[in-house]
Backbone atoms as SQL, in Angstrom:
CREATE TABLE atoms (id INTEGER PRIMARY KEY, chain TEXT, resi INTEGER, resn TEXT, atom TEXT, x REAL, y REAL, z REAL);
INSERT INTO atoms VALUES
  (1, 'A', 1, 'MET', 'N', 0.675, -1.080, 0.076),
  (2, 'A', 1, 'MET', 'CA', -0.106, 0.019, -0.305),
  (3, 'A', 1, 'MET', 'C', 0.864, 1.316, -0.083),
  (4, 'A', 2, 'LYS', 'N', 1.928, 1.246, 0.623),
  (5, 'A', 2, 'LYS', 'CA', 3.052, 2.446, 1.092),
  (6, 'A', 2, 'LYS', 'C', 3.521, 2.839, -0.583),
  (7, 'A', 3, 'PHE', 'N', 4.045, 1.568, -1.420),
  (8, 'A', 3, 'PHE', 'CA', 4.235, 1.772, -2.497),
  (9, 'A', 3, 'PHE', 'C', 3.320, 2.225, -3.510),
  (10, 'A', 4, 'LEU', 'N', 2.137, 1.856, -3.269),
  (11, 'A', 4, 'LEU', 'CA', 1.258, 2.479, -4.244),
  (12, 'A', 4, 'LEU', 'C', 0.975, 4.019, -4.096),
  (13, 'A', 5, 'THR', 'N', 0.975, 4.260, -2.750),
  (14, 'A', 5, 'THR', 'CA', 0.699, 5.634, -2.459),
  (15, 'A', 5, 'THR', 'C', 2.209, 6.533, -2.717),
  (16, 'A', 6, 'SER', 'N', 3.324, 5.983, -3.042),
  (17, 'A', 6, 'SER', 'CA', 4.658, 6.471, -3.323),
  (18, 'A', 6, 'SER', 'C', 4.352, 6.780, -4.572),
  (19, 'A', 7, 'ALA', 'N', 3.656, 5.631, -5.388),
  (20, 'A', 7, 'ALA', 'CA', 3.698, 5.806, -6.923),
  (21, 'A', 7, 'ALA', 'C', 2.666, 6.801, -7.462),
  (22, 'A', 8, 'VAL', 'N', 1.492, 6.893, -6.790),
  (23, 'A', 8, 'VAL', 'CA', 0.576, 7.729, -7.105),
  (24, 'A', 8, 'VAL', 'C', 1.491, 9.135, -6.968),
  (25, 'A', 9, 'THR', 'N', 1.762, 9.610, -6.026),
  (26, 'A', 9, 'THR', 'CA', 2.496, 10.770, -5.491),
  (27, 'A', 9, 'THR', 'C', 3.419, 11.018, -6.331),
  (28, 'A', 10, 'ALA', 'N', 4.246, 10.309, -7.087),
  (29, 'A', 10, 'ALA', 'CA', 5.369, 10.405, -8.078),
  (30, 'A', 10, 'ALA', 'C', 4.583, 10.728, -9.332),
  (31, 'A', 11, 'LEU', 'N', 3.525, 10.006, -9.819),
  (32, 'A', 11, 'LEU', 'CA', 2.752, 10.397, -10.929),
  (33, 'A', 11, 'LEU', 'C', 2.131, 11.906, -10.858),
  (34, 'A', 12, 'VAL', 'N', 1.812, 12.315, -9.844),
  (35, 'A', 12, 'VAL', 'CA', 1.055, 13.608, -9.706),
  (36, 'A', 12, 'VAL', 'C', 2.239, 14.443, -9.798),
  (37, 'A', 13, 'PHE', 'N', 3.607, 14.249, -9.242),
  (38, 'A', 13, 'PHE', 'CA', 4.227, 15.217, -9.438),
  (39, 'A', 13, 'PHE', 'C', 5.086, 15.209, -10.860),
  (40, 'A', 14, 'LEU', 'N', 4.991, 14.151, -11.364),
  (41, 'A', 14, 'LEU', 'CA', 5.554, 14.024, -12.722),
  (42, 'A', 14, 'LEU', 'C', 4.469, 14.624, -13.752),
  (43, 'A', 15, 'GLY', 'N', 3.362, 14.726, -13.320),
  (44, 'A', 15, 'GLY', 'CA', 2.090, 15.132, -14.129),
  (45, 'A', 15, 'GLY', 'C', 2.430, 16.889, -14.245),
  (46, 'A', 16, 'VAL', 'N', 2.645, 17.318, -12.589),
  (47, 'A', 16, 'VAL', 'CA', 2.707, 18.791, -12.493),
  (48, 'A', 16, 'VAL', 'C', 3.860, 19.556, -13.216),
  (49, 'A', 17, 'THR', 'N', 4.988, 18.488, -13.163),
  (50, 'A', 17, 'THR', 'CA', 5.923, 18.855, -13.846),
  (51, 'A', 17, 'THR', 'C', 5.974, 19.019, -15.242),
  (52, 'A', 18, 'LEU', 'N', 5.395, 17.721, -15.975),
  (53, 'A', 18, 'LEU', 'CA', 5.198, 17.814, -17.192),
  (54, 'A', 18, 'LEU', 'C', 4.284, 19.228, -17.454),
  (55, 'A', 19, 'SER', 'N', 3.124, 19.124, -16.820),
  (56, 'A', 19, 'SER', 'CA', 2.341, 20.531, -17.257),
  (57, 'A', 19, 'SER', 'C', 3.074, 21.732, -17.600),
  (58, 'A', 20, 'ALA', 'N', 4.025, 21.864, -16.134),
  (59, 'A', 20, 'ALA', 'CA', 4.741, 23.003, -16.285),
  (60, 'A', 20, 'ALA', 'C', 5.593, 23.234, -17.393),
  (61, 'A', 21, 'ALA', 'N', 6.355, 22.398, -17.716),
  (62, 'A', 21, 'ALA', 'CA', 7.302, 22.170, -18.740),
  (63, 'A', 21, 'ALA', 'C', 6.563, 22.330, -20.233),
  (64, 'A', 22, 'ILE', 'N', 5.496, 21.918, -20.365),
  (65, 'A', 22, 'ILE', 'CA', 4.829, 22.018, -21.734),
  (66, 'A', 22, 'ILE', 'C', 3.778, 23.237, -21.917),
  (67, 'A', 23, 'GLY', 'N', 4.073, 23.934, -20.936),
  (68, 'A', 23, 'GLY', 'CA', 2.986, 24.936, -20.888),
  (69, 'A', 23, 'GLY', 'C', 2.768, 25.908, -22.271),
  (70, 'A', 24, 'HIS', 'N', 3.864, 25.957, -23.061),
  (71, 'A', 24, 'HIS', 'CA', 3.435, 26.416, -24.234),
  (72, 'A', 24, 'HIS', 'C', 3.590, 25.560, -25.461),
  (73, 'A', 25, 'ALA', 'N', 3.620, 24.240, -25.117),
  (74, 'A', 25, 'ALA', 'CA', 3.768, 23.442, -26.282),
  (75, 'A', 25, 'ALA', 'C', 2.407, 23.128, -26.912),
  (76, 'A', 26, 'GLN', 'N', 2.517, 22.867, -28.050),
  (77, 'A', 26, 'GLN', 'CA', 1.549, 22.721, -29.059),
  (78, 'A', 26, 'GLN', 'C', 0.942, 20.856, -28.661),
  (79, 'A', 27, 'SER', 'N', -0.636, 20.748, -29.012),
  (80, 'A', 27, 'SER', 'CA', -0.897, 19.402, -28.927),
  (81, 'A', 27, 'SER', 'C', -0.309, 18.197, -29.645),
  (82, 'A', 28, 'SER', 'N', 0.434, 19.019, -30.928),
  (83, 'A', 28, 'SER', 'CA', 0.971, 17.919, -31.661),
  (84, 'A', 28, 'SER', 'C', 2.435, 17.225, -31.044),
  (85, 'A', 29, 'GLN', 'N', 2.950, 18.078, -30.114),
  (86, 'A', 29, 'GLN', 'CA', 4.136, 17.671, -29.908),
  (87, 'A', 29, 'GLN', 'C', 3.773, 16.747, -28.729),
  (88, 'A', 30, 'CYS', 'N', 2.836, 16.509, -28.156),
  (89, 'A', 30, 'CYS', 'CA', 2.438, 15.758, -27.034),
  (90, 'A', 30, 'CYS', 'C', 2.463, 14.093, -27.773),
  (91, 'A', 31, 'SER', 'N', 2.595, 13.889, -29.086),
  (92, 'A', 31, 'SER', 'CA', 2.946, 12.635, -29.453),
  (93, 'A', 31, 'SER', 'C', 4.241, 11.924, -29.128),
  (94, 'A', 32, 'PHE', 'N', 5.104, 12.774, -28.625),
  (95, 'A', 32, 'PHE', 'CA', 6.594, 11.931, -28.523),
  (96, 'A', 32, 'PHE', 'C', 6.450, 12.130, -27.187),
  (97, 'A', 33, 'ILE', 'N', 5.621, 11.792, -26.276),
  (98, 'A', 33, 'ILE', 'CA', 5.715, 11.382, -24.931),
  (99, 'A', 33, 'ILE', 'C', 5.048, 9.904, -24.892),
  (100, 'A', 34, 'ARG', 'N', 5.798, 9.112, -24.495),
  (101, 'A', 34, 'ARG', 'CA', 5.408, 7.605, -24.750),
  (102, 'A', 34, 'ARG', 'C', 4.496, 7.020, -23.719),
  (103, 'A', 35, 'ASP', 'N', 4.271, 7.464, -22.508),
  (104, 'A', 35, 'ASP', 'CA', 3.273, 7.203, -21.523),
  (105, 'A', 35, 'ASP', 'C', 2.096, 7.535, -22.014),
  (106, 'A', 36, 'PRO', 'N', 0.926, 6.746, -22.341),
  (107, 'A', 36, 'PRO', 'CA', -0.235, 6.919, -22.793),
  (108, 'A', 36, 'PRO', 'C', -1.018, 8.072, -22.022),
  (109, 'A', 37, 'ASP', 'N', -1.127, 7.944, -20.451),
  (110, 'A', 37, 'ASP', 'CA', -1.819, 8.711, -19.540),
  (111, 'A', 37, 'ASP', 'C', -0.960, 9.985, -19.824),
  (112, 'A', 38, 'GLN', 'N', 0.163, 10.288, -19.792),
  (113, 'A', 38, 'GLN', 'CA', 0.862, 11.413, -19.831),
  (114, 'A', 38, 'GLN', 'C', 0.498, 12.287, -21.169),
  (115, 'A', 39, 'GLN', 'N', 0.305, 11.403, -22.122),
  (116, 'A', 39, 'GLN', 'CA', 0.136, 11.907, -23.268),
  (117, 'A', 39, 'GLN', 'C', -1.146, 12.574, -23.376),
  (118, 'A', 40, 'ALA', 'N', -2.046, 11.918, -22.901),
  (119, 'A', 40, 'ALA', 'CA', -3.569, 12.333, -22.731),
  (120, 'A', 40, 'ALA', 'C', -3.739, 13.557, -22.093),
  (121, 'A', 41, 'GLN', 'N', -3.037, 13.631, -20.800),
  (122, 'A', 41, 'GLN', 'CA', -3.191, 14.991, -19.948),
  (123, 'A', 41, 'GLN', 'C', -2.365, 16.062, -20.878),
  (124, 'A', 42, 'CYS', 'N', -1.109, 15.623, -21.480),
  (125, 'A', 42, 'CYS', 'CA', -0.540, 16.655, -22.226),
  (126, 'A', 42, 'CYS', 'C', -1.485, 17.416, -23.202),
  (127, 'A', 43, 'ARG', 'N', -2.121, 16.645, -23.990),
  (128, 'A', 43, 'ARG', 'CA', -3.119, 16.906, -25.029),
  (129, 'A', 43, 'ARG', 'C', -4.193, 17.841, -24.177),
  (130, 'A', 44, 'ALA', 'N', -4.665, 17.459, -23.385),
  (131, 'A', 44, 'ALA', 'CA', -5.705, 18.118, -22.503),
  (132, 'A', 44, 'ALA', 'C', -5.305, 19.417, -21.899),
  (133, 'A', 45, 'LEU', 'N', -4.235, 19.679, -21.577),
  (134, 'A', 45, 'LEU', 'CA', -3.495, 20.781, -21.160),
  (135, 'A', 45, 'LEU', 'C', -3.007, 21.674, -22.108),
  (136, 'A', 46, 'THR', 'N', -2.806, 21.110, -23.240),
  (137, 'A', 46, 'THR', 'CA', -2.381, 22.088, -24.537),
  (138, 'A', 46, 'THR', 'C', -3.564, 22.321, -25.734),
  (139, 'A', 47, 'GLY', 'N', -4.849, 22.489, -25.055),
  (140, 'A', 47, 'GLY', 'CA', -5.676, 23.016, -26.027),
  (141, 'A', 47, 'GLY', 'C', -6.812, 21.935, -26.321),
  (142, 'A', 48, 'ALA', 'N', -6.667, 20.649, -25.898),
  (143, 'A', 48, 'ALA', 'CA', -7.607, 19.530, -26.508),
  (144, 'A', 48, 'ALA', 'C', -8.813, 19.497, -25.829),
  (145, 'A', 49, 'GLY', 'N', -8.577, 20.089, -24.449),
  (146, 'A', 49, 'GLY', 'CA', -9.775, 20.166, -23.385),
  (147, 'A', 49, 'GLY', 'C', -9.706, 18.677, -22.456),
  (148, 'A', 50, 'ALA', 'N', -10.674, 18.967, -21.544),
  (149, 'A', 50, 'ALA', 'CA', -10.957, 17.892, -20.356),
  (150, 'A', 50, 'ALA', 'C', -11.482, 16.489, -20.952),
  (151, 'A', 51, 'ALA', 'N', -11.804, 16.464, -22.193),
  (152, 'A', 51, 'ALA', 'CA', -12.422, 15.264, -23.106),
  (153, 'A', 51, 'ALA', 'C', -11.144, 14.367, -23.013),
  (154, 'A', 52, 'GLN', 'N', -10.049, 14.774, -23.200),
  (155, 'A', 52, 'GLN', 'CA', -8.967, 13.874, -23.142),
  (156, 'A', 52, 'GLN', 'C', -8.248, 13.300, -21.922),
  (157, 'A', 53, 'CYS', 'N', -8.574, 13.910, -20.730),
  (158, 'A', 53, 'CYS', 'CA', -8.511, 13.367, -19.542),
  (159, 'A', 53, 'CYS', 'C', -9.257, 11.891, -19.365),
  (160, 'A', 54, 'GLY', 'N', -10.223, 11.874, -20.187),
  (161, 'A', 54, 'GLY', 'CA', -10.879, 10.487, -20.056),
  (162, 'A', 54, 'GLY', 'C', -10.166, 9.287, -20.700),
  (163, 'A', 55, 'PHE', 'N', -9.103, 9.646, -21.448),
  (164, 'A', 55, 'PHE', 'CA', -8.258, 8.583, -21.702),
  (165, 'A', 55, 'PHE', 'C', -7.146, 7.948, -20.796),
  (166, 'A', 56, 'ILE', 'N', -7.155, 8.783, -19.793),
  (167, 'A', 56, 'ILE', 'CA', -6.297, 8.268, -18.538),
  (168, 'A', 56, 'ILE', 'C', -6.792, 7.545, -17.779),
  (169, 'A', 57, 'ARG', 'N', -6.190, 6.388, -17.633),
  (170, 'A', 57, 'ARG', 'CA', -6.583, 4.846, -17.022),
  (171, 'A', 57, 'ARG', 'C', -6.395, 5.296, -15.553),
  (172, 'A', 58, 'GLU', 'N', -5.765, 5.870, -14.842),
  (173, 'A', 58, 'GLU', 'CA', -5.713, 5.918, -13.143),
  (174, 'A', 58, 'GLU', 'C', -6.672, 6.915, -12.738),
  (175, 'A', 59, 'SER', 'N', -7.697, 6.578, -12.211),
  (176, 'A', 59, 'SER', 'CA', -8.798, 7.408, -11.763),
  (177, 'A', 59, 'SER', 'C', -8.191, 8.702, -11.107),
  (178, 'A', 60, 'ASP', 'N', -7.318, 8.725, -10.197),
  (179, 'A', 60, 'ASP', 'CA', -6.792, 9.974, -9.318),
  (180, 'A', 60, 'ASP', 'C', -6.290, 10.854, -10.410),
  (181, 'A', 61, 'GLN', 'N', -5.245, 10.339, -11.341),
  (182, 'A', 61, 'GLN', 'CA', -4.764, 11.233, -12.144),
  (183, 'A', 61, 'GLN', 'C', -5.829, 11.866, -13.209),
  (184, 'A', 62, 'GLN', 'N', -6.508, 11.188, -13.426),
  (185, 'A', 62, 'GLN', 'CA', -7.891, 11.410, -14.272),
  (186, 'A', 62, 'GLN', 'C', -8.448, 12.420, -13.761),
  (187, 'A', 63, 'ALA', 'N', -8.972, 12.573, -12.705),
  (188, 'A', 63, 'ALA', 'CA', -9.717, 13.604, -11.900),
  (189, 'A', 63, 'ALA', 'C', -8.733, 14.994, -11.773),
  (190, 'A', 64, 'PHE', 'N', -7.501, 14.593, -11.486),
  (191, 'A', 64, 'PHE', 'CA', -6.408, 15.830, -11.268),
  (192, 'A', 64, 'PHE', 'C', -6.495, 16.367, -12.495),
  (193, 'A', 65, 'CYS', 'N', -6.315, 15.617, -13.662),
  (194, 'A', 65, 'CYS', 'CA', -6.461, 16.270, -15.108),
  (195, 'A', 65, 'CYS', 'C', -7.522, 17.044, -15.316),
  (196, 'A', 66, 'ARG', 'N', -8.740, 16.644, -14.893),
  (197, 'A', 66, 'ARG', 'CA', -10.066, 17.405, -15.100),
  (198, 'A', 66, 'ARG', 'C', -9.960, 18.628, -14.466),
  (199, 'A', 67, 'ALA', 'N', -9.469, 18.559, -13.261),
  (200, 'A', 67, 'ALA', 'CA', -9.291, 19.463, -12.373),
  (201, 'A', 67, 'ALA', 'C', -8.363, 20.740, -12.881),
  (202, 'A', 68, 'LEU', 'N', -7.402, 20.156, -13.641),
  (203, 'A', 68, 'LEU', 'CA', -6.165, 21.346, -14.130),
  (204, 'A', 68, 'LEU', 'C', -7.078, 21.847, -15.443),
  (205, 'A', 69, 'THR', 'N', -7.635, 21.199, -16.131),
  (206, 'A', 69, 'THR', 'CA', -8.295, 21.615, -17.369),
  (207, 'A', 69, 'THR', 'C', -9.923, 22.477, -17.205),
  (208, 'A', 70, 'GLY', 'N', -10.048, 22.906, -16.209),
  (209, 'A', 70, 'GLY', 'CA', -11.118, 23.739, -15.883),
  (210, 'A', 70, 'GLY', 'C', -12.182, 23.301, -15.091),
  (211, 'A', 71, 'GLY', 'N', -12.254, 22.124, -14.770),
  (212, 'A', 71, 'GLY', 'CA', -13.146, 21.221, -13.855),
  (213, 'A', 71, 'GLY', 'C', -13.192, 22.083, -12.421),
  (214, 'A', 72, 'GLY', 'N', -12.053, 22.939, -11.953),
  (215, 'A', 72, 'GLY', 'CA', -12.019, 23.506, -10.947),
  (216, 'A', 72, 'GLY', 'C', -11.999, 22.534, -9.616),
  (217, 'A', 73, 'SER', 'N', -11.996, 22.927, -8.466),
  (218, 'A', 73, 'SER', 'CA', -11.796, 22.514, -7.071),
  (219, 'A', 73, 'SER', 'C', -12.995, 21.078, -6.998),
  (220, 'A', 74, 'SER', 'N', -14.280, 21.147, -7.693),
  (221, 'A', 74, 'SER', 'CA', -14.884, 20.363, -7.544),
  (222, 'A', 74, 'SER', 'C', -14.367, 18.820, -8.070),
  (223, 'A', 75, 'ALA', 'N', -13.674, 19.078, -9.290),
  (224, 'A', 75, 'ALA', 'CA', -12.995, 17.735, -9.756),
  (225, 'A', 75, 'ALA', 'C', -12.014, 17.132, -8.739),
  (226, 'A', 76, 'CYS', 'N', -11.545, 17.824, -7.626),
  (227, 'A', 76, 'CYS', 'CA', -10.748, 17.127, -6.931),
  (228, 'A', 76, 'CYS', 'C', -11.515, 16.251, -5.728),
  (229, 'A', 77, 'GLY', 'N', -12.581, 16.296, -5.407),
  (230, 'A', 77, 'GLY', 'CA', -13.286, 15.497, -4.632),
  (231, 'A', 77, 'GLY', 'C', -13.182, 14.004, -5.143),
  (232, 'A', 78, 'PHE', 'N', -12.829, 13.760, -6.362),
  (233, 'A', 78, 'PHE', 'CA', -12.803, 12.481, -6.840),
  (234, 'A', 78, 'PHE', 'C', -11.602, 11.688, -7.031),
  (235, 'A', 79, 'ILE', 'N', -10.788, 12.332, -6.371),
  (236, 'A', 79, 'ILE', 'CA', -9.389, 12.195, -5.804),
  (237, 'A', 79, 'ILE', 'C', -9.335, 11.219, -4.593),
  (238, 'A', 80, 'ARG', 'N', -8.952, 9.636, -4.552),
  (239, 'A', 80, 'ARG', 'CA', -9.159, 9.072, -3.322),
  (240, 'A', 80, 'ARG', 'C', -8.183, 9.318, -2.789),
  (241, 'A', 81, 'SER', 'N', -6.835, 9.541, -3.113),
  (242, 'A', 81, 'SER', 'CA', -5.627, 9.342, -2.452),
  (243, 'A', 81, 'SER', 'C', -5.601, 10.483, -1.717),
  (244, 'A', 82, 'ALA', 'N', -5.157, 10.353, -0.439),
  (245, 'A', 82, 'ALA', 'CA', -5.047, 11.502, 0.491),
  (246, 'A', 82, 'ALA', 'C', -3.650, 12.447, 0.429),
  (247, 'A', 83, 'ASP', 'N', -2.634, 11.683, -0.357),
  (248, 'A', 83, 'ASP', 'CA', -1.589, 12.494, -1.007),
  (249, 'A', 83, 'ASP', 'C', -1.440, 13.825, -1.695),
  (250, 'A', 84, 'ARG', 'N', -2.864, 13.689, -2.236),
  (251, 'A', 84, 'ARG', 'CA', -3.015, 14.783, -3.190),
  (252, 'A', 84, 'ARG', 'C', -3.542, 16.113, -2.688);
């Protein structure tokens, strides 16, 4: 369980870092990201919208993506891990 919590925390950190790094990226550049979840989040944050968050398999990361793309704090209620 501790490993899972650490893995989720690492994914969140990676997502936030990736989001900051690609702030001015275009959606077409997201295709170079190998991880499909991170690729979907990249597309969502670079203009494709919250619908791209639906392609993320991990539910906490999906809710986080929706919150970042305009869902606001109400989307945070769907995050189950207390680490976020």
